[in-house]
């Protein structure tokens, strides 16, 4: 448990450090290198378009990240003293089970020390549980983090290709880039800044693919009306239309939330809470 608590603190700090490094590299290295002559740069140049795209992806990733943390799952354990709702059992830290107002899949998280509604999993990179209140923002966070990493990967490859006069037309060139770069770095033929960018390329690739896979799996579970906790516990879920399952998570204003970080005000959870 101590290791998990340490990871719960270190992982968000690690994510913020990677985000800061990516932001600095993009704005102060990759994008400026795309400008050949700033005085003759057209309004809709590829460099400006790339910069606008990166800022859009970064703003959505960071905005949804903040919303995931701020919109924490409600501590349903407090409802024991409020006397509202139907009685459902929830797992407690000592292994016992106590009644509480919640939907099925209610679970007590030892790290957060609270009972969450429709518990999916505990995300160490946000230091928070993922439940009915922040599921949509979590999916959007994974999606835009993946896109921002892949965007940085493409910009970084273009920068390394121009600086080192390399061609990546052959897919094997990227796979052999790291071992060749390490040998050149220790022989003094490669600058430390260039080696750092090359290491970041592989880090962006790993984070981008991991977030894309995680986001795809999460959407698949949402279409089925399931959570990771239900799958892990082997719980049977009542079959419902996939459109209804999507609406429960993303709400009716899903298109606005796809472009702008915002709370899911159109979901069934928030309509129930407003009542």
PDB file of N, CA, C and O in Angstrom, residues 8 12 65-73 109 111-112 114 116 119 121-131 134 138:
ATOM      1  N   UNK A   8       1.081   7.170  -6.393  1.00  0.00           N
ATOM      2  CA  UNK A   8      -0.040   8.086  -6.574  1.00  0.00           C
ATOM      3  C   UNK A   8       0.406   9.543  -6.538  1.00  0.00           C
ATOM      4  O   UNK A   8      -0.296  10.426  -7.046  1.00  0.00           O
ATOM      5  N   UNK A  12       1.554  11.722 -11.096  1.00  0.00           N
ATOM      6  CA  UNK A  12       1.111  13.028 -11.601  1.00  0.00           C
ATOM      7  C   UNK A  12       2.259  14.006 -11.820  1.00  0.00           C
ATOM      8  O   UNK A  12       2.238  14.781 -12.791  1.00  0.00           O
ATOM      9  N   UNK A  65      -7.585  17.115 -18.130  1.00  0.00           N
ATOM     10  CA  UNK A  65      -6.809  16.595 -16.996  1.00  0.00           C
ATOM     11  C   UNK A  65      -7.211  17.307 -15.705  1.00  0.00           C
ATOM     12  O   UNK A  65      -7.414  16.669 -14.657  1.00  0.00           O
ATOM     13  N   UNK A  66      -7.350  18.633 -15.775  1.00  0.00           N
ATOM     14  CA  UNK A  66      -7.756  19.402 -14.597  1.00  0.00           C
ATOM     15  C   UNK A  66      -9.184  19.043 -14.188  1.00  0.00           C
ATOM     16  O   UNK A  66      -9.485  18.903 -12.992  1.00  0.00           O
ATOM     17  N   UNK A  67     -10.075  18.854 -15.171  1.00  0.00           N
ATOM     18  CA  UNK A  67     -11.456  18.513 -14.858  1.00  0.00           C
ATOM     19  C   UNK A  67     -11.571  17.123 -14.228  1.00  0.00           C
ATOM     20  O   UNK A  67     -12.429  16.896 -13.381  1.00  0.00           O
ATOM     21  N   UNK A  68     -10.711  16.195 -14.656  1.00  0.00           N
ATOM     22  CA  UNK A  68     -10.713  14.863 -14.049  1.00  0.00           C
ATOM     23  C   UNK A  68     -10.366  14.956 -12.567  1.00  0.00           C
ATOM     24  O   UNK A  68     -10.953  14.269 -11.723  1.00  0.00           O
ATOM     25  N   UNK A  69      -9.418  15.837 -12.235  1.00  0.00           N
ATOM     26  CA  UNK A  69      -8.996  15.991 -10.839  1.00  0.00           C
ATOM     27  C   UNK A  69     -10.037  16.766 -10.036  1.00  0.00           C
ATOM     28  O   UNK A  69     -10.406  16.380  -8.924  1.00  0.00           O
ATOM     29  N   UNK A  70     -10.529  17.876 -10.604  1.00  0.00           N
ATOM     30  CA  UNK A  70     -11.491  18.709  -9.879  1.00  0.00           C
ATOM     31  C   UNK A  70     -12.845  18.025  -9.729  1.00  0.00           C
ATOM     32  O   UNK A  70     -13.495  18.155  -8.695  1.00  0.00           O
ATOM     33  N   UNK A  71     -13.275  17.303 -10.752  1.00  0.00           N
ATOM     34  CA  UNK A  71     -14.585  16.665 -10.728  1.00  0.00           C
ATOM     35  C   UNK A  71     -14.467  15.255 -10.163  1.00  0.00           C
ATOM     36  O   UNK A  71     -14.828  14.269 -10.807  1.00  0.00           O
ATOM     37  N   UNK A  72     -13.935  15.162  -8.950  1.00  0.00           N
ATOM     38  CA  UNK A  72     -13.685  13.869  -8.326  1.00  0.00           C
ATOM     39  C   UNK A  72     -15.000  13.143  -8.047  1.00  0.00           C
ATOM     40  O   UNK A  72     -16.032  13.775  -7.815  1.00  0.00           O
ATOM     41  N   UNK A  73     -14.968  11.808  -8.088  1.00  0.00           N
ATOM     42  CA  UNK A  73     -16.181  11.050  -7.738  1.00  0.00           C
ATOM     43  C   UNK A  73     -16.651  11.394  -6.343  1.00  0.00           C
ATOM     44  O   UNK A  73     -15.855  11.548  -5.414  1.00  0.00           O
ATOM     45  N   UNK A 109     -12.390   2.889  -2.544  1.00  0.00           N
ATOM     46  CA  UNK A 109     -10.991   2.973  -2.970  1.00  0.00           C
ATOM     47  C   UNK A 109     -10.123   3.256  -1.745  1.00  0.00           C
ATOM     48  O   UNK A 109     -10.322   4.266  -1.043  1.00  0.00           O
ATOM     49  N   UNK A 111      -6.967   4.094  -1.732  1.00  0.00           N
ATOM     50  CA  UNK A 111      -6.065   5.216  -1.954  1.00  0.00           C
ATOM     51  C   UNK A 111      -6.776   6.552  -1.773  1.00  0.00           C
ATOM     52  O   UNK A 111      -6.229   7.485  -1.192  1.00  0.00           O
ATOM     53  N   UNK A 112      -8.001   6.645  -2.297  1.00  0.00           N
ATOM     54  CA  UNK A 112      -8.781   7.881  -2.159  1.00  0.00           C
ATOM     55  C   UNK A 112      -9.561   7.930  -0.855  1.00  0.00           C
ATOM     56  O   UNK A 112     -10.030   8.996  -0.461  1.00  0.00           O
ATOM     57  N   UNK A 114     -12.586   6.759  -0.170  1.00  0.00           N
ATOM     58  CA  UNK A 114     -13.974   7.148  -0.373  1.00  0.00           C
ATOM     59  C   UNK A 114     -14.672   6.112  -1.244  1.00  0.00           C
ATOM     60  O   UNK A 114     -14.029   5.356  -1.972  1.00  0.00           O
ATOM     61  N   UNK A 116     -16.964   5.398  -4.387  1.00  0.00           N
ATOM     62  CA  UNK A 116     -17.233   6.055  -5.649  1.00  0.00           C
ATOM     63  C   UNK A 116     -18.361   5.360  -6.397  1.00  0.00           C
ATOM     64  O   UNK A 116     -18.516   4.142  -6.322  1.00  0.00           O
ATOM     65  N   UNK A 119     -17.659   2.915 -10.068  1.00  0.00           N
ATOM     66  CA  UNK A 119     -16.197   2.925 -10.029  1.00  0.00           C
ATOM     67  C   UNK A 119     -15.639   2.164 -11.224  1.00  0.00           C
ATOM     68  O   UNK A 119     -16.036   1.038 -11.507  1.00  0.00           O
ATOM     69  N   UNK A 121     -11.801   2.598 -12.276  1.00  0.00           N
ATOM     70  CA  UNK A 121     -10.463   2.247 -11.808  1.00  0.00           C
ATOM     71  C   UNK A 121      -9.851   3.466 -11.138  1.00  0.00           C
ATOM     72  O   UNK A 121     -10.418   4.574 -11.190  1.00  0.00           O
ATOM     73  N   UNK A 122      -8.714   3.281 -10.510  1.00  0.00           N
ATOM     74  CA  UNK A 122      -7.963   4.393  -9.930  1.00  0.00           C
ATOM     75  C   UNK A 122      -6.827   4.748 -10.877  1.00  0.00           C
ATOM     76  O   UNK A 122      -5.995   3.902 -11.203  1.00  0.00           O
ATOM     77  N   UNK A 123      -6.800   6.000 -11.334  1.00  0.00           N
ATOM     78  CA  UNK A 123      -5.765   6.459 -12.268  1.00  0.00           C
ATOM     79  C   UNK A 123      -4.640   7.107 -11.475  1.00  0.00           C
ATOM     80  O   UNK A 123      -4.845   8.123 -10.794  1.00  0.00           O
ATOM     81  N   UNK A 124      -3.442   6.541 -11.572  1.00  0.00           N
ATOM     82  CA  UNK A 124      -2.314   7.078 -10.820  1.00  0.00           C
ATOM     83  C   UNK A 124      -1.797   8.374 -11.431  1.00  0.00           C
ATOM     84  O   UNK A 124      -1.221   9.209 -10.727  1.00  0.00           O
ATOM     85  N   UNK A 125      -1.952   8.558 -12.740  1.00  0.00           N
ATOM     86  CA  UNK A 125      -1.444   9.771 -13.386  1.00  0.00           C
ATOM     87  C   UNK A 125      -2.274  11.001 -13.031  1.00  0.00           C
ATOM     88  O   UNK A 125      -1.801  12.126 -13.164  1.00  0.00           O
ATOM     89  N   UNK A 126      -3.504  10.803 -12.608  1.00  0.00           N
ATOM     90  CA  UNK A 126      -4.313  11.916 -12.107  1.00  0.00           C
ATOM     91  C   UNK A 126      -4.429  11.887 -10.588  1.00  0.00           C
ATOM     92  O   UNK A 126      -4.907  12.848  -9.994  1.00  0.00           O
ATOM     93  N   UNK A 127      -4.009  10.789  -9.970  1.00  0.00           N
ATOM     94  CA  UNK A 127      -4.116  10.658  -8.525  1.00  0.00           C
ATOM     95  C   UNK A 127      -5.544  10.648  -8.055  1.00  0.00           C
ATOM     96  O   UNK A 127      -5.842  11.126  -6.960  1.00  0.00           O
ATOM     97  N   UNK A 128      -6.443  10.097  -8.875  1.00  0.00           N
ATOM     98  CA  UNK A 128      -7.863  10.197  -8.589  1.00  0.00           C
ATOM     99  C   UNK A 128      -8.582   8.971  -9.112  1.00  0.00           C
ATOM    100  O   UNK A 128      -8.110   8.300 -10.038  1.00  0.00           O
ATOM    101  N   UNK A 129      -9.744   8.688  -8.527  1.00  0.00           N
ATOM    102  CA  UNK A 129     -10.586   7.604  -9.023  1.00  0.00           C
ATOM    103  C   UNK A 129     -11.377   8.077 -10.231  1.00  0.00           C
ATOM    104  O   UNK A 129     -11.749   9.241 -10.329  1.00  0.00           O
ATOM    105  N   UNK A 130     -11.644   7.158 -11.137  1.00  0.00           N
ATOM    106  CA  UNK A 130     -12.441   7.442 -12.317  1.00  0.00           C
ATOM    107  C   UNK A 130     -13.802   6.789 -12.123  1.00  0.00           C
ATOM    108  O   UNK A 130     -13.898   5.574 -11.927  1.00  0.00           O
ATOM    109  N   UNK A 131     -14.840   7.622 -12.131  1.00  0.00           N
ATOM    110  CA  UNK A 131     -16.205   7.130 -11.931  1.00  0.00           C
ATOM    111  C   UNK A 131     -17.180   7.829 -12.840  1.00  0.00           C
ATOM    112  O   UNK A 131     -16.813   8.335 -13.905  1.00  0.00           O
ATOM    113  N   UNK A 134     -16.439  11.822 -13.772  1.00  0.00           N
ATOM    114  CA  UNK A 134     -15.313  12.283 -14.584  1.00  0.00           C
ATOM    115  C   UNK A 134     -14.898  11.305 -15.673  1.00  0.00           C
ATOM    116  O   UNK A 134     -13.803  11.424 -16.213  1.00  0.00           O
ATOM    117  N   UNK A 138     -12.038  11.932 -18.565  1.00  0.00           N
ATOM    118  CA  UNK A 138     -10.887  11.031 -18.587  1.00  0.00           C
ATOM    119  C   UNK A 138     -10.653  10.471 -19.986  1.00  0.00           C
ATOM    120  O   UNK A 138      -9.506  10.385 -20.446  1.00  0.00           O
TER     121      UNK A 138
END
